[in-house]
CSV table of C-alpha atoms and ligand atoms in Angstrom, one decimal:
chain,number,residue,atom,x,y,z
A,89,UNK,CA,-10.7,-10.7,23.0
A,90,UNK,CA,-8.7,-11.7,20.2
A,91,UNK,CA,-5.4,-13.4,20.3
A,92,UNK,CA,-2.5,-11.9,18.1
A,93,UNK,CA,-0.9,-14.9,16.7
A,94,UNK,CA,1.9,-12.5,14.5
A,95,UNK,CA,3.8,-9.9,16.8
A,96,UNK,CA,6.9,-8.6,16.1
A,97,UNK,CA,9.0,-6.7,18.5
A,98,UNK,CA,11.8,-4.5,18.2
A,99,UNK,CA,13.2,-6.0,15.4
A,100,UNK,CA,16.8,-4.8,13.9
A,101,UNK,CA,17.8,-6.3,10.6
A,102,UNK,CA,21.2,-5.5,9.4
A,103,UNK,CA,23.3,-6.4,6.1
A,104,UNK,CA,26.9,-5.1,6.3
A,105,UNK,CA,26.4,-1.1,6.6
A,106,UNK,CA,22.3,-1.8,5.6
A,107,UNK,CA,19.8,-0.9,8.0
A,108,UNK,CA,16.9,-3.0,6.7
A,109,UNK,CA,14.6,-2.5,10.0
A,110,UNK,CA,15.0,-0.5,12.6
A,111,UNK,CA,13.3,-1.3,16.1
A,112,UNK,CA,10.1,-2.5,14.3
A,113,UNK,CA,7.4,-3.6,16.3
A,114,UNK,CA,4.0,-4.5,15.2
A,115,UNK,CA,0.7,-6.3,16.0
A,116,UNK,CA,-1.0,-8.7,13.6
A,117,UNK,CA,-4.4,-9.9,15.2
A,118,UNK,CA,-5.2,-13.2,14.3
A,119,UNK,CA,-7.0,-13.4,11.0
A,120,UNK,CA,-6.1,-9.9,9.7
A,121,UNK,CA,-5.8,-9.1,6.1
A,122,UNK,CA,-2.3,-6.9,6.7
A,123,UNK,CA,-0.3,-5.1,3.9
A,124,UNK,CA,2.8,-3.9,4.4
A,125,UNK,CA,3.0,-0.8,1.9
A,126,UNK,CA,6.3,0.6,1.1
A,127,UNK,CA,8.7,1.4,-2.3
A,128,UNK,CA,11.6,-0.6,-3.3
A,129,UNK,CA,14.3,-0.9,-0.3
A,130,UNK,CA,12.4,-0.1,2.9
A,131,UNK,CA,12.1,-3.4,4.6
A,132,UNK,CA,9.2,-5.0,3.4
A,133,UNK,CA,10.6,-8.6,2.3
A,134,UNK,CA,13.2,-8.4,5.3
A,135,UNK,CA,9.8,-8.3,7.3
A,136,UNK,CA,8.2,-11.3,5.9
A,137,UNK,CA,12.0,-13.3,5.8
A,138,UNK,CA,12.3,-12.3,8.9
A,139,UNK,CA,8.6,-13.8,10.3
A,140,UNK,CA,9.5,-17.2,8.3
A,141,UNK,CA,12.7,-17.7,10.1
A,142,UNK,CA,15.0,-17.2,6.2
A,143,UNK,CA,16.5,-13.9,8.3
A,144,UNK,CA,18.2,-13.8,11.8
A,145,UNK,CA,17.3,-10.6,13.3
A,146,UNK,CA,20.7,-8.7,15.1
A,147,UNK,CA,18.1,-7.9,17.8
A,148,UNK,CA,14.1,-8.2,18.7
A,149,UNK,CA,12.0,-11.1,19.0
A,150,UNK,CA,8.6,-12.4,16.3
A,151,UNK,CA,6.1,-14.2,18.1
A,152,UNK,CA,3.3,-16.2,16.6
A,153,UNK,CA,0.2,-17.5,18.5
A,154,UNK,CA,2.0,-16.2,21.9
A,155,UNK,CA,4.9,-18.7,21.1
A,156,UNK,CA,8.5,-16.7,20.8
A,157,UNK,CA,9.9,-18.2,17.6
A,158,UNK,CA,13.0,-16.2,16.9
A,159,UNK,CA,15.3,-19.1,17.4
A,160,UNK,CA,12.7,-21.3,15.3
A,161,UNK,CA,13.7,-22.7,12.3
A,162,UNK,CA,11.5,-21.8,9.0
A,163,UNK,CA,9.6,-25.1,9.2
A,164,UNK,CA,8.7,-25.3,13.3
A,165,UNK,CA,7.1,-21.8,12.9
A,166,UNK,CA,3.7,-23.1,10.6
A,167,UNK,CA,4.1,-20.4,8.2
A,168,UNK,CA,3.0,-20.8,4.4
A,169,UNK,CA,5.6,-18.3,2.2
A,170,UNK,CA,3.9,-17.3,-1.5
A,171,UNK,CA,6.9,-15.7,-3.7
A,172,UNK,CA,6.8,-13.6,-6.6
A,173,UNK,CA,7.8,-16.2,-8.8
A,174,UNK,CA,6.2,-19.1,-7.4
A,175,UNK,CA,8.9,-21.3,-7.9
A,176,UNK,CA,7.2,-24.1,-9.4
A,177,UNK,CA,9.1,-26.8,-10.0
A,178,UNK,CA,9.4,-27.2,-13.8
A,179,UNK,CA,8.9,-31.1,-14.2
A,180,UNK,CA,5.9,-31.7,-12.0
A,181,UNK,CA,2.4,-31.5,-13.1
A,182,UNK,CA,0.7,-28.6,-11.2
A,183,UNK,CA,-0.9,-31.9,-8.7
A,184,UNK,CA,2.5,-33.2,-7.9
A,185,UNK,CA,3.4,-29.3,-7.0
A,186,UNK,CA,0.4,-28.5,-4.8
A,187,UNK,CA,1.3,-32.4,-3.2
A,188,UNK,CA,4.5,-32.0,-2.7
A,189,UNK,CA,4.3,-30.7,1.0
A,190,UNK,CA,2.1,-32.8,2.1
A,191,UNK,CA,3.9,-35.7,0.8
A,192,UNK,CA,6.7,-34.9,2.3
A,193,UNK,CA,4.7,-34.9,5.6
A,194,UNK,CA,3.8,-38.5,4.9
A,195,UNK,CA,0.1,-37.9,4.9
A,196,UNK,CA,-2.3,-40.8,3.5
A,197,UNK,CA,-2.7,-40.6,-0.1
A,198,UNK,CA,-6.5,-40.4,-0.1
A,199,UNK,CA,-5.9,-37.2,2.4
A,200,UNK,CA,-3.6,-35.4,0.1
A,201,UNK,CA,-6.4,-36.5,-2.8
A,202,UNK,CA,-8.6,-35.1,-0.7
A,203,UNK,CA,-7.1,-31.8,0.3
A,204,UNK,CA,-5.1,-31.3,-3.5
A,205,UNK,CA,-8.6,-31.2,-5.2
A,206,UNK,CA,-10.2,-29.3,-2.6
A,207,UNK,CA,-8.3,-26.3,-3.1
A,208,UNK,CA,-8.3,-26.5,-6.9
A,209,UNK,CA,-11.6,-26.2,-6.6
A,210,UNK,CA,-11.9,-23.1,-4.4
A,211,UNK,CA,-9.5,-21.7,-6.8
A,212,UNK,CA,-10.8,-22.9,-10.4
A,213,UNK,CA,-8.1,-25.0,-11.6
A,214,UNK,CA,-8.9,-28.9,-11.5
A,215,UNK,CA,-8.8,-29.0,-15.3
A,216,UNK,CA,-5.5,-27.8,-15.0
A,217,UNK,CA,-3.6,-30.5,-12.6
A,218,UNK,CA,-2.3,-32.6,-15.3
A,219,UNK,CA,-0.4,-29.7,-16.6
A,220,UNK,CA,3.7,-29.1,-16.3
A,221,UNK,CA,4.3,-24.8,-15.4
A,222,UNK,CA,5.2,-24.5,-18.8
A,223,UNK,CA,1.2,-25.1,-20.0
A,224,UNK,CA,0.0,-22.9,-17.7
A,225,UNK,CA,-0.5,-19.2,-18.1
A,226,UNK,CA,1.4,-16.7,-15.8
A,227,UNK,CA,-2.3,-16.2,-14.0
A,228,UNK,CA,-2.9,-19.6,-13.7
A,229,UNK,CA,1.0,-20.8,-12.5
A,230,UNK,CA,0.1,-18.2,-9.8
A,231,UNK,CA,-3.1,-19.9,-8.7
A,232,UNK,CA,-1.4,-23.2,-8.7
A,233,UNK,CA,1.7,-21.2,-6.0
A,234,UNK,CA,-1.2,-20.2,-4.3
A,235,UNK,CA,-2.6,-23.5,-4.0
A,236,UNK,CA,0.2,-25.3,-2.6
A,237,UNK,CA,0.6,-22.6,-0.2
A,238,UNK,CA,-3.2,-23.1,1.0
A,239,UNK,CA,-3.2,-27.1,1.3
A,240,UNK,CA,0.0,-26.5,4.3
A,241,UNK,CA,-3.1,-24.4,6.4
A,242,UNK,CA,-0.3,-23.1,8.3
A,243,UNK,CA,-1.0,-20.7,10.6
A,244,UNK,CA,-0.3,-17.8,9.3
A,245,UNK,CA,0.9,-17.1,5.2
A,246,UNK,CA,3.1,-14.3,4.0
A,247,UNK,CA,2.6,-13.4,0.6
A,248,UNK,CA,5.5,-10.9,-1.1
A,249,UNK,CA,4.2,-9.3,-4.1
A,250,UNK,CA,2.6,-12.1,-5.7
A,251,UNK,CA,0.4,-10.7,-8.4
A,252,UNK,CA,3.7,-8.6,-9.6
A,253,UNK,CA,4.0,-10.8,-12.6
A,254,UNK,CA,0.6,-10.5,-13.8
A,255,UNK,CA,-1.0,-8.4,-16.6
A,256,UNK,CA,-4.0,-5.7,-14.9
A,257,UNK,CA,-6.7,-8.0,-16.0
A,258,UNK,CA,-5.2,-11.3,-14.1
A,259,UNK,CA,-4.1,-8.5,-11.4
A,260,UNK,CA,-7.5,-7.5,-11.1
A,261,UNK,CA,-9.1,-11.1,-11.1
A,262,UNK,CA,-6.7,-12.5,-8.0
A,263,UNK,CA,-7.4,-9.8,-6.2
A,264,UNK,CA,-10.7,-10.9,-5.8
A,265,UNK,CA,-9.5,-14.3,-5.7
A,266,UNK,CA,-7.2,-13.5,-2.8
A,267,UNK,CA,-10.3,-11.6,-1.1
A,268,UNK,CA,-12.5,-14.9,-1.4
A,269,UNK,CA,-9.4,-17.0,-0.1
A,270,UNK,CA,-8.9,-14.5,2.8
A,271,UNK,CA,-13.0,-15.0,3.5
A,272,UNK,CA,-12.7,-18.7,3.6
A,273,UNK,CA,-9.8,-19.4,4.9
A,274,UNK,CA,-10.4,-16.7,8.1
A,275,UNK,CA,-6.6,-17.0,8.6
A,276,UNK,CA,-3.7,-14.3,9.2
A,277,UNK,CA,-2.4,-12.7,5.9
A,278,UNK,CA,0.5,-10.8,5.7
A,279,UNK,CA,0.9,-9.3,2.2
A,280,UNK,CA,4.0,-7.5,0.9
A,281,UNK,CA,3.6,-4.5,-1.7
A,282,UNK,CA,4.8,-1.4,-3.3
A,283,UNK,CA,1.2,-1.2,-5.3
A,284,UNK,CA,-0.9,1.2,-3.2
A,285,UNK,CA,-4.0,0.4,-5.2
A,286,UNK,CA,-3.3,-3.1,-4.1
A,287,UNK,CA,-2.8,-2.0,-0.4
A,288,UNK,CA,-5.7,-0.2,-0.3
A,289,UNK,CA,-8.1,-2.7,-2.0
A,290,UNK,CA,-6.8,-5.8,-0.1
A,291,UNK,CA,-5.8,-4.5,3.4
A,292,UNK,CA,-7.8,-4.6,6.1
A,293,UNK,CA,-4.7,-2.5,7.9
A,294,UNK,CA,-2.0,-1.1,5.7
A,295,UNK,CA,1.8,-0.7,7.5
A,296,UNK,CA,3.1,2.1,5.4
A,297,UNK,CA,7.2,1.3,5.4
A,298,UNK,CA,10.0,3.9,4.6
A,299,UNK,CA,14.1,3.5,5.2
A,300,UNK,CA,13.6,0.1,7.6
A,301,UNK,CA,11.1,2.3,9.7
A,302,UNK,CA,7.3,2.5,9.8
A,303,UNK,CA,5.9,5.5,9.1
A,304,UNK,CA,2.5,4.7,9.9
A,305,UNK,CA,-0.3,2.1,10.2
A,306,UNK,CA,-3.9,2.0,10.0
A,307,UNK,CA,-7.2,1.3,8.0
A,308,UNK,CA,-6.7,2.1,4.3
A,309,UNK,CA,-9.3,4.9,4.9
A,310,UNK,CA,-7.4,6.7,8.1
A,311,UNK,CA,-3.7,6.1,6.1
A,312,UNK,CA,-5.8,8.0,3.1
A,313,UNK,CA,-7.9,10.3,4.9
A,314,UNK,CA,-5.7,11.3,7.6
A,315,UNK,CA,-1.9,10.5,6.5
A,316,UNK,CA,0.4,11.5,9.4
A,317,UNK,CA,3.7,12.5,7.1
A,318,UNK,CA,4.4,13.9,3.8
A,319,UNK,CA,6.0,11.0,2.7
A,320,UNK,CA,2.3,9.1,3.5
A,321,UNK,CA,0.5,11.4,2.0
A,322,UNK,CA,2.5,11.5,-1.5
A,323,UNK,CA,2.7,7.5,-1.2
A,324,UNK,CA,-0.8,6.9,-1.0
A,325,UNK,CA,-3.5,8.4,-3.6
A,326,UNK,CA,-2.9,8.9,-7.4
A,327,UNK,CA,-2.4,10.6,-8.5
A,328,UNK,CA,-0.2,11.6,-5.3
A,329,UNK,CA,-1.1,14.5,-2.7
A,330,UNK,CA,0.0,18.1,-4.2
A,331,UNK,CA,2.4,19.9,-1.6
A,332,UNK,CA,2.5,23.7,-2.3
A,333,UNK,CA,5.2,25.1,-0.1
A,334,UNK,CA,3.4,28.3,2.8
A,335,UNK,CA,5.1,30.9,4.8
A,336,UNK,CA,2.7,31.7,7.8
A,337,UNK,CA,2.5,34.7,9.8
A,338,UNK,CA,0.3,35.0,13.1
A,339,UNK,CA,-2.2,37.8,12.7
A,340,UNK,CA,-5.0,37.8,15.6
A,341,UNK,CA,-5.1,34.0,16.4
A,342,UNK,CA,-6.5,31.9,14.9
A,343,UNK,CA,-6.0,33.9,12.1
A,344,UNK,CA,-2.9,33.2,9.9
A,345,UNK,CA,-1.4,35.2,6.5
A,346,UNK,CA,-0.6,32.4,4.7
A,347,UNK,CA,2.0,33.2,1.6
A,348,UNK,CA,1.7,30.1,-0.4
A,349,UNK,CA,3.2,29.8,-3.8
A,350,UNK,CA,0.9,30.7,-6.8
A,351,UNK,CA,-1.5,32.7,-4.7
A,352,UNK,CA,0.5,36.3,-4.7
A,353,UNK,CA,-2.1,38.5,-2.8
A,354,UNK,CA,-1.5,35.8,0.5
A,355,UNK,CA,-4.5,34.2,1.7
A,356,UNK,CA,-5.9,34.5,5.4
A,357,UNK,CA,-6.2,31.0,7.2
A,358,UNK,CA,-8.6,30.8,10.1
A,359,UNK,CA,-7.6,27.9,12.0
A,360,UNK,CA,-8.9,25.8,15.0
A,361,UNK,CA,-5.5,24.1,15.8
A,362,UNK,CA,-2.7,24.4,17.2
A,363,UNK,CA,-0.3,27.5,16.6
A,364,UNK,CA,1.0,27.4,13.0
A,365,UNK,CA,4.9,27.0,12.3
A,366,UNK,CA,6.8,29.9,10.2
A,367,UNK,CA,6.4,27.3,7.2
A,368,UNK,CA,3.9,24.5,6.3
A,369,UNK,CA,3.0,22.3,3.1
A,370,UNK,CA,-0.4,22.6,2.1
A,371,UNK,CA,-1.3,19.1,0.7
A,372,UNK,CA,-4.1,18.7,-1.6
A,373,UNK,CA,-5.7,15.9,-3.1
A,374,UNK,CA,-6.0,16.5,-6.8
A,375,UNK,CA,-9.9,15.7,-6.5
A,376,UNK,CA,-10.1,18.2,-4.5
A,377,UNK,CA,-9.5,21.4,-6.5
A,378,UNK,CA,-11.9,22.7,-8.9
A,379,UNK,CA,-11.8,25.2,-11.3
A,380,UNK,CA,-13.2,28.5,-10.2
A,381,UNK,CA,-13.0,32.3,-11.7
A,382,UNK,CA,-12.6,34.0,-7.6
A,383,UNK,CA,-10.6,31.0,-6.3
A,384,UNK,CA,-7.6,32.6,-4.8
A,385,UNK,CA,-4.8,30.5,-7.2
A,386,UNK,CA,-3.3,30.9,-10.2
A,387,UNK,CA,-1.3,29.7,-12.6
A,388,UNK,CA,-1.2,28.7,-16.2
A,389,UNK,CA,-2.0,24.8,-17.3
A,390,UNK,CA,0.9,22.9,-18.3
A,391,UNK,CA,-0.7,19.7,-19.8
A,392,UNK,CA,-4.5,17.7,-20.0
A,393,UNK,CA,-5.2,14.7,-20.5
A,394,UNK,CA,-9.0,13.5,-21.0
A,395,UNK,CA,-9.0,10.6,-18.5
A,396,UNK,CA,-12.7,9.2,-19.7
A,397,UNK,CA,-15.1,10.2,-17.2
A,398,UNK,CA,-12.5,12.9,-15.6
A,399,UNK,CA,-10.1,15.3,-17.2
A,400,UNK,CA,-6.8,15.7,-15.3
A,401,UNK,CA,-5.4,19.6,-15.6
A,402,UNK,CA,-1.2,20.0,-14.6
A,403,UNK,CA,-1.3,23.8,-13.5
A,404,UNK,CA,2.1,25.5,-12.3
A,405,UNK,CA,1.8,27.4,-9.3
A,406,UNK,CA,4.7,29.3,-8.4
A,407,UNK,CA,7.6,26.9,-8.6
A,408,UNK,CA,5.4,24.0,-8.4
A,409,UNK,CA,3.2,21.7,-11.1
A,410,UNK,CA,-0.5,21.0,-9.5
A,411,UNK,CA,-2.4,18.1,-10.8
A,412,UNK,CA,-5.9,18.2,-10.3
A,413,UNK,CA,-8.6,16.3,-11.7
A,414,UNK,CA,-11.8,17.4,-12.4
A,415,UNK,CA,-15.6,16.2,-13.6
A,416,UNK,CA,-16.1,17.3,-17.4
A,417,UNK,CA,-17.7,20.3,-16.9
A,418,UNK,CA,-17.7,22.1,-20.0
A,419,UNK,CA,-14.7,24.9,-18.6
A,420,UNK,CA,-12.9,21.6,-17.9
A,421,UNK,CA,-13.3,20.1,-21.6
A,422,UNK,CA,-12.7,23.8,-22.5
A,423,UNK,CA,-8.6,23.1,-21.4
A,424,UNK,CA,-8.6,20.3,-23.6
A,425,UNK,CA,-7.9,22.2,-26.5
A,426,UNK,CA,-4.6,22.9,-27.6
A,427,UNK,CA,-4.8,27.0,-27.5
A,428,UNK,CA,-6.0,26.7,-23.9
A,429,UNK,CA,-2.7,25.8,-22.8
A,430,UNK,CA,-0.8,28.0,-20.7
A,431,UNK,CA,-3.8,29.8,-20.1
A,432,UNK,CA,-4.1,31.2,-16.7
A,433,UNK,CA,-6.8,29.7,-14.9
A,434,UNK,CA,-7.9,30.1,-11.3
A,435,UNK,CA,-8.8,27.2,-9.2
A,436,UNK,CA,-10.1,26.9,-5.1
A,437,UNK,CA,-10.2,24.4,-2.6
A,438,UNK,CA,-12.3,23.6,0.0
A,439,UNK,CA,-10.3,24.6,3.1
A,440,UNK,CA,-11.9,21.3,4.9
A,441,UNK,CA,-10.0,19.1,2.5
A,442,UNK,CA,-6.6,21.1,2.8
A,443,UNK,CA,-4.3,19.0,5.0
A,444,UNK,CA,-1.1,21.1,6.7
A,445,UNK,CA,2.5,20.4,6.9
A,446,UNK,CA,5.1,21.3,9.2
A,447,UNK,CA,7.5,22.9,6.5
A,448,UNK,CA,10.8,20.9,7.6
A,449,UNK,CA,9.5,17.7,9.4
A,450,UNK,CA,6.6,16.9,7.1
A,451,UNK,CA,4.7,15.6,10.2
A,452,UNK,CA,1.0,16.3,9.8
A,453,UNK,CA,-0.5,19.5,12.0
A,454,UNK,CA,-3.7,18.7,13.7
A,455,UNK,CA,-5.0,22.0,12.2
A,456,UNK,CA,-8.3,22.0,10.6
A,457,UNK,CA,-8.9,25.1,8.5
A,458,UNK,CA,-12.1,26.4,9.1
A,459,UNK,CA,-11.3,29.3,6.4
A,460,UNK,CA,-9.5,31.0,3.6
A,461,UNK,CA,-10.3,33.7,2.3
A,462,UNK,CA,-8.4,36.4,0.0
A,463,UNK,CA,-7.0,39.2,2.4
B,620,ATP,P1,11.6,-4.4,-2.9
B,620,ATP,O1,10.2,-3.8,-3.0
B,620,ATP,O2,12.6,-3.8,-3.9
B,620,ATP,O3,11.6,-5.8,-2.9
B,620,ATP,P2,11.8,-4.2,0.0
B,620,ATP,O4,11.0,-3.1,0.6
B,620,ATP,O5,11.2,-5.5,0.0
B,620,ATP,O6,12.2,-3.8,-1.5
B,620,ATP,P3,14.1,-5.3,1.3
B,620,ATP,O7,14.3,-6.4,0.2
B,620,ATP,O8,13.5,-5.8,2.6
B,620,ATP,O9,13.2,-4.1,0.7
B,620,ATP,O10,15.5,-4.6,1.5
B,620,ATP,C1,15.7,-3.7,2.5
B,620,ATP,C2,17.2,-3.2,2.4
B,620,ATP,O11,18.1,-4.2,2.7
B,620,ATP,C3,17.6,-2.7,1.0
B,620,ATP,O12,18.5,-1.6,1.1
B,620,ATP,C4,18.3,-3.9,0.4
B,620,ATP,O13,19.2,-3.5,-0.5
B,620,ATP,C5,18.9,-4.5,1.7
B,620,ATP,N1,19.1,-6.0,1.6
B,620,ATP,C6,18.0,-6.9,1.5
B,620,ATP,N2,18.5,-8.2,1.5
B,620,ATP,C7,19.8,-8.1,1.5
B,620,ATP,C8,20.9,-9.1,1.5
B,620,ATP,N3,20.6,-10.4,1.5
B,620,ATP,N4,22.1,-8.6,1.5
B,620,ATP,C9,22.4,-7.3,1.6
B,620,ATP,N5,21.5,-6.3,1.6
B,620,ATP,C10,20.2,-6.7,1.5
């Protein structure tokens, strides 16, 4: 069995009338790659403040490696903190930056030697340690944070947002970077984003935060394949989840009219769930439409744009746009041109890949379709 060396329990954050966190608890096994996924102003810095001791909690308790450390300060709780901004300090050669922790520990000077050019190594910048911030590139500053972070081995390190500042290329280069570091290293990450790309291609569990409260966790495949909300399901994917709006009326269970917008004639649902509320939100991955003459919606495109192997088609169905994208078929390239807009076209979806609603809550229905057909 594994030991959890990050759990948090319960915890309340409050500033003045803000709500940061609400009753959070969660588990980090030791040696987890963990995102915390969320947009701007749900909780995810208060989360990683709050594990390195910066934020005291109004209730709850974090524990790390089965030790409560809630009344710890920041530096008896062997946590390593990578910012945004790296906060270099402008006067030191990137060396005397990566040292500076371990000097400050009074370690041996051949040790921090030792450990300083270790690390610069894993992480390709020992030509660079003679160099103040101001020589380095944004990319390489952010190895040189990272560094300094890695030579504390703390126990666990909290990362918040760290590759924000960098162009996609250097995005895309530390991201591997940081997935060779986590390989190494074997030790607990806990990695703050707003990026779901980023979540998805680093995690190996993604908390998905909204408002202070989580709305759900998981592998990046079961918060993709299976999201249990609405707001989950529009979060993560891009582009998002389509939600086209569905009255429902029972007809001989499991059979459903469904009224959705854009499909006039109704559709009938078979289902193999549970009964069906009065309305649901159909969600739909935009891979999963394709364009077909029978398919039981309608509605007339709105805007293409050729995407290089794909083209992605904005329909508007009823009240509501539809973004699909599709493989270049030749009736896809066909809606490239200029006169095919606000053509009506017809499109279906494989009932398999619809995923249902409830209407008000947004809270996902267990209800695999097994068919739709036109009434
Ligand atoms: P972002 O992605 O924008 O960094 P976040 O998800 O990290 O957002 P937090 O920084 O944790 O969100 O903030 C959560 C809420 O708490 C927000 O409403 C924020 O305005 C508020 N908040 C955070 N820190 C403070 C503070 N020191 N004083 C007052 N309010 C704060």
């Amino acid at each position: 069995m594994r030991t959890i060396p990050v759990e948090i329990r319960g915890l309340t954050v409050r500033f003045g009338h803000t709500l940061a966190l609400q009753g959070l608890d969660m588990s980090i096994p030791e040696g987890e790659f963990r995102v915390i996924l969320g947009p701007s102003g749900s909780g995810k810095t208060t989360i990683l403040r709050s594990i390195a001791g910066l934020i005291e909690p109004e209730a709850g308790s974090i524990w790390i490696g089965g030790r409560d450390v809630t009344l710890l300060y920041p530096s008896e709780r062997n946590v390593a903190m990578v910012f945004q901004n790296y906060a270099l300090y402008p006067h030191m050669t990137a060396f005397n930056n990566i040292a500076l922790n371990l000097r400050m520990r009074h370690l041996p000077r051949d040790e921090i030697d030792r450990k300083v050019t270790g690390v610069a190594e894993l992480l390709h910048i020992s030509p660079l340690l003679d160099r103040t911030p101001r020589e380095l590139s944004g990319g390489e500053a952010q190895r040189v944070g990272l560094a300094r972070a890695m030579v504390r081995d703390p126990a666990v390190y909290l990362m918040d947002e760290p590759l924000s500042n960098l162009d996609a290329k250097l995005r895309g280069e530390m991201k591997d970077e940081l997935r060779r570091f986590h390989r190494i290293v074997q030790k607990t990450i806990i990695y703050v984003t707003h990026d779901q790309n980023e979540a998805m291609a680093l995690g190996d569990h993604i908390v998905v935060m909204d408002r202070g409260r989580k709305q759900q966790e998981g592998t990046p495949k079961e918060v993709y394949d299976r999201p249990g909300t609405v707001f989950v399901a529009k979060f993560i994917g891009s582009p998002p989840m389509n939600m086209i709006p569905a009255r429902t009326e029972a007809l001989d269970r499991p059979r459903y009219r469904l009224s959705p917008e854009g499909s006039p004639a109704g559709l009938v649902l078979t289902s193999n769930g549970d009964p069906l509320p009065p309305e649901v939100q159909l969600g739909i991955r935009p891979s999963s439409i394709r364009l077909d003459p029978t398919g039981p919606w309608k509605g007339p495109v709105e805007y293409t744009e050729l995407l290089g192997p794909q083209i992605e088609v904005h329909f508007r169905v009823g009240t509501t746009r539809v973004v699909a994208i599709l493989p270049r078929t030749s009736a896809a390239e066909g809606l490239l041109e200029a006169e095919a807009r606000k053509e009506v076209v017809s499109f279906a979806v494989e009932p398999a890949s619809i995923h249902v609603f409830e209407g008000r809550t947004g809270e996902a229905l267990g209800n695999p379709i097994l068919s739709l057909q036109s009434p």
